[in-house]
Amino acid sequence: MDRTLLLNTTFEPISVLSWKKAITLVYLGKVEVLKEYDREIRGVSISIRQPAVIRLLTLVTSNHARVKFSRRNVFLRDDHTCQYCGKKFEAKHLTCDHLIPRSRGGVTEWTNIVTSCISCNLKKGDKLPDEVKMHPKRRPSRPNGFYLFMLNVGVKAPPENWRDYMFMRN
């Protein structure tokens, strides 16, 4: 693993860095190392274990608090998986389904939208989940911004060293 989890002073995850950037921040005294990997990085006059989790010493404002509502982000939150049949699809074969249909007063927001394949969406139509006995696999919620960030950079399963510092839903 060559990535390092960067935490704010409040222990909130804010980024994933390369080990080289992490070593630079350690050397400059801008962070403290909380967890390390077993791998050792050696220089001409220094040897340091690769940081797994580092924490900034100065507070930085994070932009991960509010996640923009979009079709792409709904698909990312639900891992491109139909919440009714449980199958994974490419984005072009997916739709966003309102749990409470708009025709019945449902609103377009994180807690009322799930990822659905086209056939499940047609099957459910404008009915409530109870009426057609189609309940989503997971209850929809507003995703953590860092969780979506992690998915965007390709980290689906965080390393063991990161788990104490992450509040990800699964």
PDB file of C-alpha atoms in Angstrom:
ATOM      1  CA  MET A   1       0.000   0.000   0.000  1.00  0.00           C
ATOM      2  CA  ASP A   2       1.548   3.282  -1.036  1.00  0.00           C
ATOM      3  CA  ARG A   3      -1.193   5.652   0.094  1.00  0.00           C
ATOM      4  CA  THR A   4      -1.460   7.617   3.311  1.00  0.00           C
ATOM      5  CA  LEU A   5      -4.642   8.840   4.986  1.00  0.00           C
ATOM      6  CA  LEU A   6      -4.492  12.539   5.909  1.00  0.00           C
ATOM      7  CA  LEU A   7      -6.601  13.690   8.866  1.00  0.00           C
ATOM      8  CA  ASN A   8      -7.477  17.191   9.935  1.00  0.00           C
ATOM      9  CA  THR A   9      -6.607  18.305  13.481  1.00  0.00           C
ATOM     10  CA  THR A  10     -10.144  17.176  14.401  1.00  0.00           C
ATOM     11  CA  PHE A  11      -9.309  13.620  13.222  1.00  0.00           C
ATOM     12  CA  GLU A  12     -11.667  14.030  10.228  1.00  0.00           C
ATOM     13  CA  PRO A  13     -10.339  12.314   7.076  1.00  0.00           C
ATOM     14  CA  ILE A  14      -9.674  14.931   4.412  1.00  0.00           C
ATOM     15  CA  SER A  15      -7.475  13.330   1.774  1.00  0.00           C
ATOM     16  CA  VAL A  16      -5.451  10.389   0.564  1.00  0.00           C
ATOM     17  CA  LEU A  17      -1.816  11.151  -0.261  1.00  0.00           C
ATOM     18  CA  SER A  18       1.059   9.343  -1.912  1.00  0.00           C
ATOM     19  CA  TRP A  19       3.692   8.089   0.517  1.00  0.00           C
ATOM     20  CA  LYS A  20       6.152  10.600  -0.986  1.00  0.00           C
ATOM     21  CA  LYS A  21       3.903  13.575  -0.167  1.00  0.00           C
ATOM     22  CA  ALA A  22       3.290  12.149   3.315  1.00  0.00           C
ATOM     23  CA  ILE A  23       7.036  11.834   3.991  1.00  0.00           C
ATOM     24  CA  THR A  24       7.521  15.438   2.842  1.00  0.00           C
ATOM     25  CA  LEU A  25       4.830  16.676   5.284  1.00  0.00           C
ATOM     26  CA  VAL A  26       6.415  14.669   8.111  1.00  0.00           C
ATOM     27  CA  TYR A  27       9.879  16.029   7.311  1.00  0.00           C
ATOM     28  CA  LEU A  28       8.542  19.621   7.208  1.00  0.00           C
ATOM     29  CA  GLY A  29       6.907  19.156  10.625  1.00  0.00           C
ATOM     30  CA  LYS A  30       3.379  19.892   9.352  1.00  0.00           C
ATOM     31  CA  VAL A  31       1.889  16.584  10.516  1.00  0.00           C
ATOM     32  CA  GLU A  32       2.174  13.974  13.220  1.00  0.00           C
ATOM     33  CA  VAL A  33       2.294  10.279  12.358  1.00  0.00           C
ATOM     34  CA  LEU A  34      -0.486   8.251  14.014  1.00  0.00           C
ATOM     35  CA  LYS A  35      -0.012   4.859  12.309  1.00  0.00           C
ATOM     36  CA  GLU A  36       2.734   3.371  10.169  1.00  0.00           C
ATOM     37  CA  TYR A  37       3.097   0.530   7.682  1.00  0.00           C
ATOM     38  CA  ASP A  38       5.839  -2.082   8.121  1.00  0.00           C
ATOM     39  CA  ARG A  39       7.661  -0.806   5.016  1.00  0.00           C
ATOM     40  CA  GLU A  40      10.737   1.293   5.682  1.00  0.00           C
ATOM     41  CA  ILE A  41      11.723   4.219   3.449  1.00  0.00           C
ATOM     42  CA  ARG A  42      15.481   4.783   3.360  1.00  0.00           C
ATOM     43  CA  GLY A  43      17.355   7.863   2.323  1.00  0.00           C
ATOM     44  CA  VAL A  44      21.076   8.602   2.322  1.00  0.00           C
ATOM     45  CA  SER A  45      21.111   9.758   5.947  1.00  0.00           C
ATOM     46  CA  ILE A  46      17.639   8.869   7.212  1.00  0.00           C
ATOM     47  CA  SER A  47      15.375   5.864   7.573  1.00  0.00           C
ATOM     48  CA  ILE A  48      11.665   6.233   8.315  1.00  0.00           C
ATOM     49  CA  ARG A  49       8.727   3.839   8.354  1.00  0.00           C
ATOM     50  CA  GLN A  50       6.084   4.631   5.743  1.00  0.00           C
ATOM     51  CA  PRO A  51       3.213   6.624   7.309  1.00  0.00           C
ATOM     52  CA  ALA A  52      -0.241   5.011   7.068  1.00  0.00           C
ATOM     53  CA  VAL A  53      -2.199   7.744   8.883  1.00  0.00           C
ATOM     54  CA  ILE A  54      -1.024  11.299   9.502  1.00  0.00           C
ATOM     55  CA  ARG A  55      -2.733  14.236  11.206  1.00  0.00           C
ATOM     56  CA  LEU A  56      -2.285  17.903  10.371  1.00  0.00           C
ATOM     57  CA  LEU A  57      -1.035  20.109  13.196  1.00  0.00           C
ATOM     58  CA  THR A  58      -2.969  23.126  11.852  1.00  0.00           C
ATOM     59  CA  LEU A  59      -6.728  23.107  11.199  1.00  0.00           C
ATOM     60  CA  VAL A  60      -7.759  23.175   7.539  1.00  0.00           C
ATOM     61  CA  THR A  61     -11.330  23.864   6.419  1.00  0.00           C
ATOM     62  CA  SER A  62     -12.700  20.854   4.564  1.00  0.00           C
ATOM     63  CA  ASN A  63     -15.042  20.920   1.595  1.00  0.00           C
ATOM     64  CA  HIS A  64     -16.232  17.340   2.176  1.00  0.00           C
ATOM     65  CA  ALA A  65     -19.147  18.321   4.419  1.00  0.00           C
ATOM     66  CA  ARG A  66     -21.694  18.892   1.638  1.00  0.00           C
ATOM     67  CA  VAL A  67     -21.868  16.428  -1.217  1.00  0.00           C
ATOM     68  CA  LYS A  68     -23.486  17.716  -4.379  1.00  0.00           C
ATOM     69  CA  PHE A  69     -26.603  15.766  -5.306  1.00  0.00           C
ATOM     70  CA  SER A  70     -26.131  14.309  -8.778  1.00  0.00           C
ATOM     71  CA  ARG A  71     -26.948  11.159 -10.686  1.00  0.00           C
ATOM     72  CA  ARG A  72     -23.255  10.213 -10.767  1.00  0.00           C
ATOM     73  CA  ASN A  73     -22.892  10.639  -6.995  1.00  0.00           C
ATOM     74  CA  VAL A  74     -26.031   8.560  -6.348  1.00  0.00           C
ATOM     75  CA  PHE A  75     -24.506   5.767  -8.476  1.00  0.00           C
ATOM     76  CA  LEU A  76     -21.205   6.086  -6.585  1.00  0.00           C
ATOM     77  CA  ARG A  77     -22.969   5.980  -3.221  1.00  0.00           C
ATOM     78  CA  ASP A  78     -24.803   2.795  -4.246  1.00  0.00           C
ATOM     79  CA  ASP A  79     -21.702   1.288  -5.923  1.00  0.00           C
ATOM     80  CA  HIS A  80     -23.442   1.104  -9.330  1.00  0.00           C
ATOM     81  CA  THR A  81     -25.687  -1.598  -7.868  1.00  0.00           C
ATOM     82  CA  CYS A  82     -29.458  -1.807  -8.310  1.00  0.00           C
ATOM     83  CA  GLN A  83     -30.891  -1.455  -4.830  1.00  0.00           C
ATOM     84  CA  TYR A  84     -33.799  -3.766  -5.677  1.00  0.00           C
ATOM     85  CA  CYS A  85     -32.270  -6.776  -7.456  1.00  0.00           C
ATOM     86  CA  GLY A  86     -28.710  -6.338  -6.124  1.00  0.00           C
ATOM     87  CA  LYS A  87     -26.990  -6.620  -9.526  1.00  0.00           C
ATOM     88  CA  LYS A  88     -24.134  -4.333 -10.554  1.00  0.00           C
ATOM     89  CA  PHE A  89     -24.427  -2.410 -13.851  1.00  0.00           C
ATOM     90  CA  GLU A  90     -22.639   0.169 -15.978  1.00  0.00           C
ATOM     91  CA  ALA A  91     -24.020   3.682 -15.506  1.00  0.00           C
ATOM     92  CA  LYS A  92     -25.745   3.637 -18.913  1.00  0.00           C
ATOM     93  CA  HIS A  93     -27.984   0.772 -17.691  1.00  0.00           C
ATOM     94  CA  LEU A  94     -28.981   2.485 -14.435  1.00  0.00           C
ATOM     95  CA  THR A  95     -31.612   5.005 -13.390  1.00  0.00           C
ATOM     96  CA  CYS A  96     -32.429   6.912 -10.232  1.00  0.00           C
ATOM     97  CA  ASP A  97     -35.656   5.787  -8.576  1.00  0.00           C
ATOM     98  CA  HIS A  98     -37.755   7.782  -6.117  1.00  0.00           C
ATOM     99  CA  LEU A  99     -38.778   5.575  -3.179  1.00  0.00           C
ATOM    100  CA  ILE A 100     -41.793   7.821  -2.693  1.00  0.00           C
ATOM    101  CA  PRO A 101     -42.698   8.732  -6.292  1.00  0.00           C
ATOM    102  CA  ARG A 102     -42.917  12.400  -7.235  1.00  0.00           C
ATOM    103  CA  SER A 103     -46.529  11.769  -8.278  1.00  0.00           C
ATOM    104  CA  ARG A 104     -47.208  11.006  -4.597  1.00  0.00           C
ATOM    105  CA  GLY A 105     -45.341  13.965  -3.159  1.00  0.00           C
ATOM    106  CA  GLY A 106     -41.844  12.458  -3.049  1.00  0.00           C
ATOM    107  CA  VAL A 107     -38.927  14.851  -3.356  1.00  0.00           C
ATOM    108  CA  THR A 108     -35.628  14.527  -5.182  1.00  0.00           C
ATOM    109  CA  GLU A 109     -33.103  14.305  -2.356  1.00  0.00           C
ATOM    110  CA  TRP A 110     -30.516  11.870  -0.996  1.00  0.00           C
ATOM    111  CA  THR A 111     -32.935  10.084   1.358  1.00  0.00           C
ATOM    112  CA  ASN A 112     -35.589   9.419  -1.304  1.00  0.00           C
ATOM    113  CA  ILE A 113     -33.450   8.337  -4.285  1.00  0.00           C
ATOM    114  CA  VAL A 114     -31.834   4.953  -4.929  1.00  0.00           C
ATOM    115  CA  THR A 115     -29.962   3.437  -7.852  1.00  0.00           C
ATOM    116  CA  SER A 116     -32.133   1.101  -9.900  1.00  0.00           C
ATOM    117  CA  CYS A 117     -31.687  -0.937 -13.053  1.00  0.00           C
ATOM    118  CA  ILE A 118     -34.092  -0.098 -15.846  1.00  0.00           C
ATOM    119  CA  SER A 119     -36.178  -3.273 -15.480  1.00  0.00           C
ATOM    120  CA  CYS A 120     -36.624  -2.882 -11.698  1.00  0.00           C
ATOM    121  CA  ASN A 121     -37.525   0.779 -12.156  1.00  0.00           C
ATOM    122  CA  LEU A 122     -40.195  -0.151 -14.719  1.00  0.00           C
ATOM    123  CA  LYS A 123     -41.469  -2.930 -12.460  1.00  0.00           C
ATOM    124  CA  LYS A 124     -41.776  -0.588  -9.463  1.00  0.00           C
ATOM    125  CA  GLY A 125     -43.305   2.222 -11.518  1.00  0.00           C
ATOM    126  CA  ASP A 126     -44.953   4.950  -9.465  1.00  0.00           C
ATOM    127  CA  LYS A 127     -45.802   2.686  -6.547  1.00  0.00           C
ATOM    128  CA  LEU A 128     -44.492   2.675  -3.000  1.00  0.00           C
ATOM    129  CA  PRO A 129     -41.982  -0.080  -2.071  1.00  0.00           C
ATOM    130  CA  ASP A 130     -44.572  -1.761   0.224  1.00  0.00           C
ATOM    131  CA  GLU A 131     -47.154  -1.901  -2.566  1.00  0.00           C
ATOM    132  CA  VAL A 132     -44.910  -3.931  -4.879  1.00  0.00           C
ATOM    133  CA  LYS A 133     -42.808  -5.643  -2.181  1.00  0.00           C
ATOM    134  CA  MET A 134     -39.615  -4.090  -3.571  1.00  0.00           C
ATOM    135  CA  HIS A 135     -37.500  -2.681  -0.778  1.00  0.00           C
ATOM    136  CA  PRO A 136     -34.018  -1.241  -1.318  1.00  0.00           C
ATOM    137  CA  LYS A 137     -31.061  -3.292  -0.059  1.00  0.00           C
ATOM    138  CA  ARG A 138     -29.793  -0.249   1.881  1.00  0.00           C
ATOM    139  CA  ARG A 139     -31.674   2.719   3.218  1.00  0.00           C
ATOM    140  CA  PRO A 140     -30.638   5.788   1.210  1.00  0.00           C
ATOM    141  CA  SER A 141     -28.798   8.547   3.044  1.00  0.00           C
ATOM    142  CA  ARG A 142     -26.610  11.556   2.356  1.00  0.00           C
ATOM    143  CA  PRO A 143     -23.119  10.130   1.801  1.00  0.00           C
ATOM    144  CA  ASN A 144     -20.083  11.289   3.648  1.00  0.00           C
ATOM    145  CA  GLY A 145     -18.071  13.478   1.277  1.00  0.00           C
ATOM    146  CA  PHE A 146     -14.868  11.679   2.112  1.00  0.00           C
ATOM    147  CA  TYR A 147     -16.492   8.330   1.318  1.00  0.00           C
ATOM    148  CA  LEU A 148     -17.320   9.541  -2.223  1.00  0.00           C
ATOM    149  CA  PHE A 149     -13.839  11.024  -2.525  1.00  0.00           C
ATOM    150  CA  MET A 150     -12.375   7.623  -1.653  1.00  0.00           C
ATOM    151  CA  LEU A 151     -14.488   5.920  -4.307  1.00  0.00           C
ATOM    152  CA  ASN A 152     -13.406   8.513  -6.883  1.00  0.00           C
ATOM    153  CA  VAL A 153      -9.704   7.859  -6.212  1.00  0.00           C
ATOM    154  CA  GLY A 154     -10.298   4.120  -6.397  1.00  0.00           C
ATOM    155  CA  VAL A 155     -10.043   3.075  -2.751  1.00  0.00           C
ATOM    156  CA  LYS A 156     -12.995   0.763  -2.063  1.00  0.00           C
ATOM    157  CA  ALA A 157     -11.605  -1.107   0.920  1.00  0.00           C
ATOM    158  CA  PRO A 158      -9.490   1.024   3.251  1.00  0.00           C
ATOM    159  CA  PRO A 159      -6.328  -0.523   4.702  1.00  0.00           C
ATOM    160  CA  GLU A 160      -6.586  -1.938   8.226  1.00  0.00           C
ATOM    161  CA  ASN A 161      -4.481   0.954   9.593  1.00  0.00           C
ATOM    162  CA  TRP A 162      -7.119   3.474   8.438  1.00  0.00           C
ATOM    163  CA  ARG A 163     -10.237   1.852   9.912  1.00  0.00           C
ATOM    164  CA  ASP A 164     -10.094   3.517  13.326  1.00  0.00           C
ATOM    165  CA  TYR A 165     -10.201   6.924  11.646  1.00  0.00           C
ATOM    166  CA  MET A 166     -12.903   6.385   9.057  1.00  0.00           C
ATOM    167  CA  PHE A 167     -16.652   6.644   9.435  1.00  0.00           C
ATOM    168  CA  MET A 168     -17.740   4.917   6.256  1.00  0.00           C
ATOM    169  CA  ARG A 169     -21.047   3.189   5.778  1.00  0.00           C
ATOM    170  CA  ASN A 170     -21.157  -0.273   4.203  1.00  0.00           C
TER     171      ASN A 170
END
